[in-house]
Short mmCIF file of C-alpha atoms and ligand atoms in Angstrom, two decimals:
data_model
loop_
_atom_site.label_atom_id
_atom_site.label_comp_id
_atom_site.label_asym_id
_atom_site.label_seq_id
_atom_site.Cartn_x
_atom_site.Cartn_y
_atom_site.Cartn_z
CA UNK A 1 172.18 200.28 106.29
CA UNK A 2 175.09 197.42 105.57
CA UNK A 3 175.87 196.62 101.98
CA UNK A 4 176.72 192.87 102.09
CA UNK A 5 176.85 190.58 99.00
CA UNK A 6 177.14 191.41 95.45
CA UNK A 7 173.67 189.61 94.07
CA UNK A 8 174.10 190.90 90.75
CA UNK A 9 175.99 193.14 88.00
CA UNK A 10 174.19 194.54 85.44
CA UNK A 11 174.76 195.99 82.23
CA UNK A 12 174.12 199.79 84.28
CA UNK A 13 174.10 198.54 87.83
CA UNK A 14 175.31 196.42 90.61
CA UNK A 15 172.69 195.03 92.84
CA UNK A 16 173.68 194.14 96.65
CA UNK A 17 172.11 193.08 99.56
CA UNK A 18 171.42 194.70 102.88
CA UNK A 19 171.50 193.51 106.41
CA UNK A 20 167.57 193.93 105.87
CA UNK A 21 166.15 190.57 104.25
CA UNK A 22 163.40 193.19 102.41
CA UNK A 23 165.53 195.75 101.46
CA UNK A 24 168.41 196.00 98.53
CA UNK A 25 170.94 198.28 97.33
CA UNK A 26 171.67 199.21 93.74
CA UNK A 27 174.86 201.07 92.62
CA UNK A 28 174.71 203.00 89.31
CA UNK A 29 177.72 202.68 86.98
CA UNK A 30 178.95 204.36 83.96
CA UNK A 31 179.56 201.68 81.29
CA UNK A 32 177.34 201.84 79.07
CA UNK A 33 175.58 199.29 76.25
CA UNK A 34 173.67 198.93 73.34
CA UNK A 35 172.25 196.92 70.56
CA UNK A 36 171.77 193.65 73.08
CA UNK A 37 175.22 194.39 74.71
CA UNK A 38 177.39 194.33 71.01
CA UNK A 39 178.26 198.21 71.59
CA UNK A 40 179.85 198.49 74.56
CA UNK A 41 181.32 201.79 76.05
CA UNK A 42 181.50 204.11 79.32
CA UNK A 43 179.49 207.58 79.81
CA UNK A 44 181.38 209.73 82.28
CA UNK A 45 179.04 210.60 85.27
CA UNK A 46 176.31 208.72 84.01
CA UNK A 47 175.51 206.89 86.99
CA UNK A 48 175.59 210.00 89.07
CA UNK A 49 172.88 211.54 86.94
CA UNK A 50 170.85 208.19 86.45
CA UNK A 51 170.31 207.64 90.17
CA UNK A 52 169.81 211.14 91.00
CA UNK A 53 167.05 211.34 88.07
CA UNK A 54 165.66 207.87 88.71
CA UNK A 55 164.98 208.56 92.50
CA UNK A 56 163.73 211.87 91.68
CA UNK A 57 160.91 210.70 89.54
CA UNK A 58 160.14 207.41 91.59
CA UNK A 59 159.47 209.93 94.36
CA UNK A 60 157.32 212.64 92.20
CA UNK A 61 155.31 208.99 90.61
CA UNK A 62 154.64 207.88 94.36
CA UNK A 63 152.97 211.12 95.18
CA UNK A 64 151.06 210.40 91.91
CA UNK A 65 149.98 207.55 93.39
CA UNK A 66 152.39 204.70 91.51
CA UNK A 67 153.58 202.79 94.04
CA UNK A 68 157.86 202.58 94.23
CA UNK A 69 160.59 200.79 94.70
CA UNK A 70 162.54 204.14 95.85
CA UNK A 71 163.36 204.09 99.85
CA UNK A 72 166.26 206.43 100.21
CA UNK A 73 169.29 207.99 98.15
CA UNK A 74 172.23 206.61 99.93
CA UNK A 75 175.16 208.52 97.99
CA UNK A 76 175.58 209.90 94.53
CA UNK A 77 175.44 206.24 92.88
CA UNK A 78 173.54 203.88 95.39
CA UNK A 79 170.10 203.81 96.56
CA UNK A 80 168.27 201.90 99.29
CA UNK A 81 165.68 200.25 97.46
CA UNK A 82 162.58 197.05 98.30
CA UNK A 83 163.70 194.32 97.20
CA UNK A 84 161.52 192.87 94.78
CA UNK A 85 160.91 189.97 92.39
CA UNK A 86 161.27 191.26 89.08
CA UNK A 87 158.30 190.74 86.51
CA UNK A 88 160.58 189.38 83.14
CA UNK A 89 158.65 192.36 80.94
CA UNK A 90 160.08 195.43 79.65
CA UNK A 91 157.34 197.30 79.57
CA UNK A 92 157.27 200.39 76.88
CA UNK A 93 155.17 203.38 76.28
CA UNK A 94 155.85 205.61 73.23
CA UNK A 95 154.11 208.89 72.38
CA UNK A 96 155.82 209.39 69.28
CA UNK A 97 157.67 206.89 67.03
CA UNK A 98 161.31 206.56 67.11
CA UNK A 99 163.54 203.22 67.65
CA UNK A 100 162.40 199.77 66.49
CA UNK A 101 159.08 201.31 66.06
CA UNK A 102 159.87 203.26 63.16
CA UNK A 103 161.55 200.30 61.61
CA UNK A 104 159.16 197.81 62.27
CA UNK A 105 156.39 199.88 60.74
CA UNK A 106 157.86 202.24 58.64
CA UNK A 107 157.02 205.27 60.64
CA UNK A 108 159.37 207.97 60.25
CA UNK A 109 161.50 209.32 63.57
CA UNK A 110 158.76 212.12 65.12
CA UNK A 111 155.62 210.83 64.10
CA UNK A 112 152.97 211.48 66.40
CA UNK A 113 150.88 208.45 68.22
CA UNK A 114 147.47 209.00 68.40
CA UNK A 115 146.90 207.38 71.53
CA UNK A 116 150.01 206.35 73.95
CA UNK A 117 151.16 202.69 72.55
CA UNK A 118 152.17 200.03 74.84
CA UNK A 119 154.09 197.07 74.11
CA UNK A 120 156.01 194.11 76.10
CA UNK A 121 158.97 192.65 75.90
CA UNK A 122 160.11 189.45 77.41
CA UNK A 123 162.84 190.18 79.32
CA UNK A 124 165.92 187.29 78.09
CA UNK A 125 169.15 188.71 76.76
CA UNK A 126 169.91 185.25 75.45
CA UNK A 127 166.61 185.71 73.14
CA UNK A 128 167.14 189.70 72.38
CA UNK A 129 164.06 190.83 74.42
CA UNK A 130 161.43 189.81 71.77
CA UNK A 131 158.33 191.60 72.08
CA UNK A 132 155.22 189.82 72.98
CA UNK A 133 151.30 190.42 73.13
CA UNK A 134 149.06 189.88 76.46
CA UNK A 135 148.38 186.16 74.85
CA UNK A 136 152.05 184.90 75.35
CA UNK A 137 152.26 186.78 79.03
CA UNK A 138 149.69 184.73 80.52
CA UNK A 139 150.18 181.68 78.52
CA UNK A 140 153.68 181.65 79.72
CA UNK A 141 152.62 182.89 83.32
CA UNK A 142 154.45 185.80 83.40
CA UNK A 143 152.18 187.36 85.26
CA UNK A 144 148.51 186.94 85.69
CA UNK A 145 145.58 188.92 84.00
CA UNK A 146 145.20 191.15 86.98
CA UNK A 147 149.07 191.84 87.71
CA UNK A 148 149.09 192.99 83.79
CA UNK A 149 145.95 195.15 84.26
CA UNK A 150 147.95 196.68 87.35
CA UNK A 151 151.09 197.13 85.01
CA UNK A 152 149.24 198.98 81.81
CA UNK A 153 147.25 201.13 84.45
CA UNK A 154 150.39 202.15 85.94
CA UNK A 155 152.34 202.57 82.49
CA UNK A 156 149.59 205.09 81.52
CA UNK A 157 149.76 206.71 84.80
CA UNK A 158 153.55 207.15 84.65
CA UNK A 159 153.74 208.13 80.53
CA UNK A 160 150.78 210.67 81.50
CA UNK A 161 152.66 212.55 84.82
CA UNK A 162 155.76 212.10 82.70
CA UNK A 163 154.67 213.93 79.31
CA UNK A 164 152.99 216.61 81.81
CA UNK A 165 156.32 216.83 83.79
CA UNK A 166 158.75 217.02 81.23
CA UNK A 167 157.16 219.65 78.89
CA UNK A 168 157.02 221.94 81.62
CA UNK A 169 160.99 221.73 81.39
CA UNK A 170 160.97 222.04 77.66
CA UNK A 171 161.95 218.16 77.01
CA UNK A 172 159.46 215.88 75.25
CA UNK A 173 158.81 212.33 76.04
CA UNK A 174 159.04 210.39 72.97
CA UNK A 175 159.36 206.73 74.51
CA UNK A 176 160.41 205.12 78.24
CA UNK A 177 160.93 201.42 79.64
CA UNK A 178 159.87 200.47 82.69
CA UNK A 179 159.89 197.57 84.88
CA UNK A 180 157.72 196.06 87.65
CA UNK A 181 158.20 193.51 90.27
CA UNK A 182 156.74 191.81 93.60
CA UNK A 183 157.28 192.63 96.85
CA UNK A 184 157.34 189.47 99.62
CA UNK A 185 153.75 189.98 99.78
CA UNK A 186 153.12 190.04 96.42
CA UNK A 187 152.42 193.60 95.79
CA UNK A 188 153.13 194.76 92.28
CA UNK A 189 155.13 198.28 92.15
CA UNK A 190 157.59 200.00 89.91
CA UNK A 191 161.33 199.11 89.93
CA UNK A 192 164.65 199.34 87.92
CA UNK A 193 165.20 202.92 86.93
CA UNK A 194 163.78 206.00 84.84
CA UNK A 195 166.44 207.99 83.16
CA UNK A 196 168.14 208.88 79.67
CA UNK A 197 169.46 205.19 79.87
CA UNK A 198 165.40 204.14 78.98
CA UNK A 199 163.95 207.04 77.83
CA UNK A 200 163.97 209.31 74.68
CA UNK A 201 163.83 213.16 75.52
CA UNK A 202 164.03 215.72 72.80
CA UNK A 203 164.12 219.16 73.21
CA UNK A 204 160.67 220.96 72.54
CA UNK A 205 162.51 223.51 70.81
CA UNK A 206 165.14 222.10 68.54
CA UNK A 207 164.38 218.04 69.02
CA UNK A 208 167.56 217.56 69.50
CA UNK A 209 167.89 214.49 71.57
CA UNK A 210 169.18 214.19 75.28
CA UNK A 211 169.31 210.45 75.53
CA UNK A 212 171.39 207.71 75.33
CA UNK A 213 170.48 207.55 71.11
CA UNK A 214 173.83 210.34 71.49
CA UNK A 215 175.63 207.01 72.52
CA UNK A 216 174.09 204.45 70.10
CA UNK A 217 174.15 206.22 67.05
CA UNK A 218 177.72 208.44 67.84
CA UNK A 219 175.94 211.58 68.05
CA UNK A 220 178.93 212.82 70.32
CA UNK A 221 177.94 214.98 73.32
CA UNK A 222 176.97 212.25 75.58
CA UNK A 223 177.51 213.65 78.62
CA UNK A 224 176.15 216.76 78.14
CA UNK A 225 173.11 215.69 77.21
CA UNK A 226 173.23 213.53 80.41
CA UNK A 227 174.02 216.94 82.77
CA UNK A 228 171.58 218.79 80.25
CA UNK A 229 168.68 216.50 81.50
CA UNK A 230 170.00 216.36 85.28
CA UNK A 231 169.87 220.88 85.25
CA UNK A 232 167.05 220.83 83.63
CA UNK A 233 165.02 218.89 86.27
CA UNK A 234 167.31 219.17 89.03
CA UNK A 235 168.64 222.64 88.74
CA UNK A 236 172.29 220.89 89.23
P1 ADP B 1 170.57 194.45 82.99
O1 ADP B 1 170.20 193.30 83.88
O2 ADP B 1 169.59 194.60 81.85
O3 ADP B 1 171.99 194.43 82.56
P2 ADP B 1 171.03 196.55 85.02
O4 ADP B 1 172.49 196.66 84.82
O5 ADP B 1 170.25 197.79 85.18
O6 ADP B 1 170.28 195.78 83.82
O7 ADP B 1 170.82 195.61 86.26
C1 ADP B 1 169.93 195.83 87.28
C2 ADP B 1 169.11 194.59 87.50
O8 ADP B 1 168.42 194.69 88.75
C3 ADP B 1 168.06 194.37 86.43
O9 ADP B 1 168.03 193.01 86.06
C4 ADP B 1 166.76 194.79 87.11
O10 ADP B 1 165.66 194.07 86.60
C5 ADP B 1 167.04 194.44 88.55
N1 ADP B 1 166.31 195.25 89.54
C6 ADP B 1 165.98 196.56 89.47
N2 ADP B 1 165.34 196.97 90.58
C7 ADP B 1 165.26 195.89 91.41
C8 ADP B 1 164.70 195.66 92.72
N3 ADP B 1 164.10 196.64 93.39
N4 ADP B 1 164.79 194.40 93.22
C9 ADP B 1 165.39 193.40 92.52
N5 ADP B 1 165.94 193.56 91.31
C10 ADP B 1 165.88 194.78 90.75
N1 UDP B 2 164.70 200.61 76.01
C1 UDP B 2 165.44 200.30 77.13
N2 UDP B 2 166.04 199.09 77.22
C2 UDP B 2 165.96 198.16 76.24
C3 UDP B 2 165.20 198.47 75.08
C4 UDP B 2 164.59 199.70 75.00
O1 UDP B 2 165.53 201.10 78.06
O2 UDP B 2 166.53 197.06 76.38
C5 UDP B 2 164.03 201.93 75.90
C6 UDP B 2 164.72 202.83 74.88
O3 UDP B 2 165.65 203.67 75.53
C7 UDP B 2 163.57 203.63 74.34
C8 UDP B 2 162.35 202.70 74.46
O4 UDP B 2 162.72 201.71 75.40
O5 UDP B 2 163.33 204.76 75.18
C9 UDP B 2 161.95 202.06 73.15
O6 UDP B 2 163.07 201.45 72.59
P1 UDP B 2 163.02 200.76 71.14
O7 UDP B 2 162.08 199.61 71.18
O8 UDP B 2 162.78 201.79 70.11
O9 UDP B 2 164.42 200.09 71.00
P2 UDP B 2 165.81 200.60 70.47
O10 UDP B 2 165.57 201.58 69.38
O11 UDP B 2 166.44 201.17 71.69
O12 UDP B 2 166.44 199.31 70.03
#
């Protein structure tokens, strides 16, 4: 597959088109941000291990039925992947409270959820990614009533084959993004990426965490919580 044009560049990735109208390519990189972009830095290898890991869950989450944006790992930074239309929601599912979370309701780090939470956020760096309710998505026409039914069903599906996953490789699941977009025929299905770039994974053991938190709070031992994550799942 030809890469042509650059379409994007991300905060994490580049995003170019293919000689295939339906098809993309996305390149992982290792700069890293945080805090809206005002922390900016660079996690050596981090690309390497965030396409490997993202492509190696998209393919375990199609299997589970969660239908993918994943095609095929070109190299160890660029996969072939549909091209989609991206749904402007970041879409996040916490098990236990960590993050803005425990600020916003006073929840301290490693409290248990009851029940998986979900919450949105509209997708605008100019506006910080506020967080909306299911009222402002489809009185803005984000997305209708059914594509949002489509989207929590396969949030829960993911977080549940996720926690299940993971624990199995003594890391817990604390919290994950996710994002969703349309195919040319409309077709909702899971894009963007899964990896310690948008999730929170603690050990089981020791809680120590394996995500990029080591980045935005200076925890130090970035990237070997990066290649921690990557040998635990990947044996690499
Ligand atoms: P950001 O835009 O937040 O800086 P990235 O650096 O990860 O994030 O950039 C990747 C961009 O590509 C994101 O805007 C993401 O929504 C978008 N994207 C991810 N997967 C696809 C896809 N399959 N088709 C089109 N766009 C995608
Ligand atoms: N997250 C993300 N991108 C964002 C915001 C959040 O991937 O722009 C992920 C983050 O890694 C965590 C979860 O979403 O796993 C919940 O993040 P939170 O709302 O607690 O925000 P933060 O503490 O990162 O500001």
């Amino acid at each position: 597959m030809e890469k042509r044009e650059q379409l994007y560049e991300g905060k994490a990735k580049k995003v170019f088109k293919t000689d295939d109208e339906n098809l993309y390519i996305v390149s992982y990189k290792d700069d890293a941000t945080a805090f809206n972009g005002l922390k900016k830095g660079s996690i050596t290898g981090k690309g390497v291990v965030n396409n490997r890991l993202s492509n190696h869950f998209m393919k375990l989450l199609e299997k589970e039925g969660v239908p993918t944006h994943y095609v095929e790992e070109l190299n160890d930074r660029e996969t072939l992947v549909k091209k989609v239309k991206i749904v402007p929601l970041e879409v996040i599912v916490r098990n236990i409270a960590a993050g803005s979370l425990s600020k916003r309701l006073g929840l301290p780090e490693g409290t248990p959820m009851k029940l998986p939470v979900i919450e949105y956020c509209y997708k605008d760096d100019e506006l910080g990614d506020p967080m909306i309710n299911e009222y402002h998505i489809m009185a803005m026409d984000i997305c209708t009533k059914e594509e949002l039914d489509t989207i929590a069903d396969y949030a829960l599906r993911v977080n549940a084959f996720l926690l299940d996953y993971l624990k199995d490789k003594k890391i817990e699941l604390v919290d994950f993004k996710i994002e969703f977009g349309r195919t040319s025929d409309g077709t909702i299905i899971l894009a963007d990426e899964i990896s310690p770039d948008t999730c929170r994974f603690w050990d089981s053991d020791t809680h120590e965490k394996l995500d990029k938190d080591r980045f935005r709070r200076d925890l130090g031992g970035v990237e070997d919580a990066y290649a921690e994550v990557l040998r635990r799942l990947l044996g690499e």
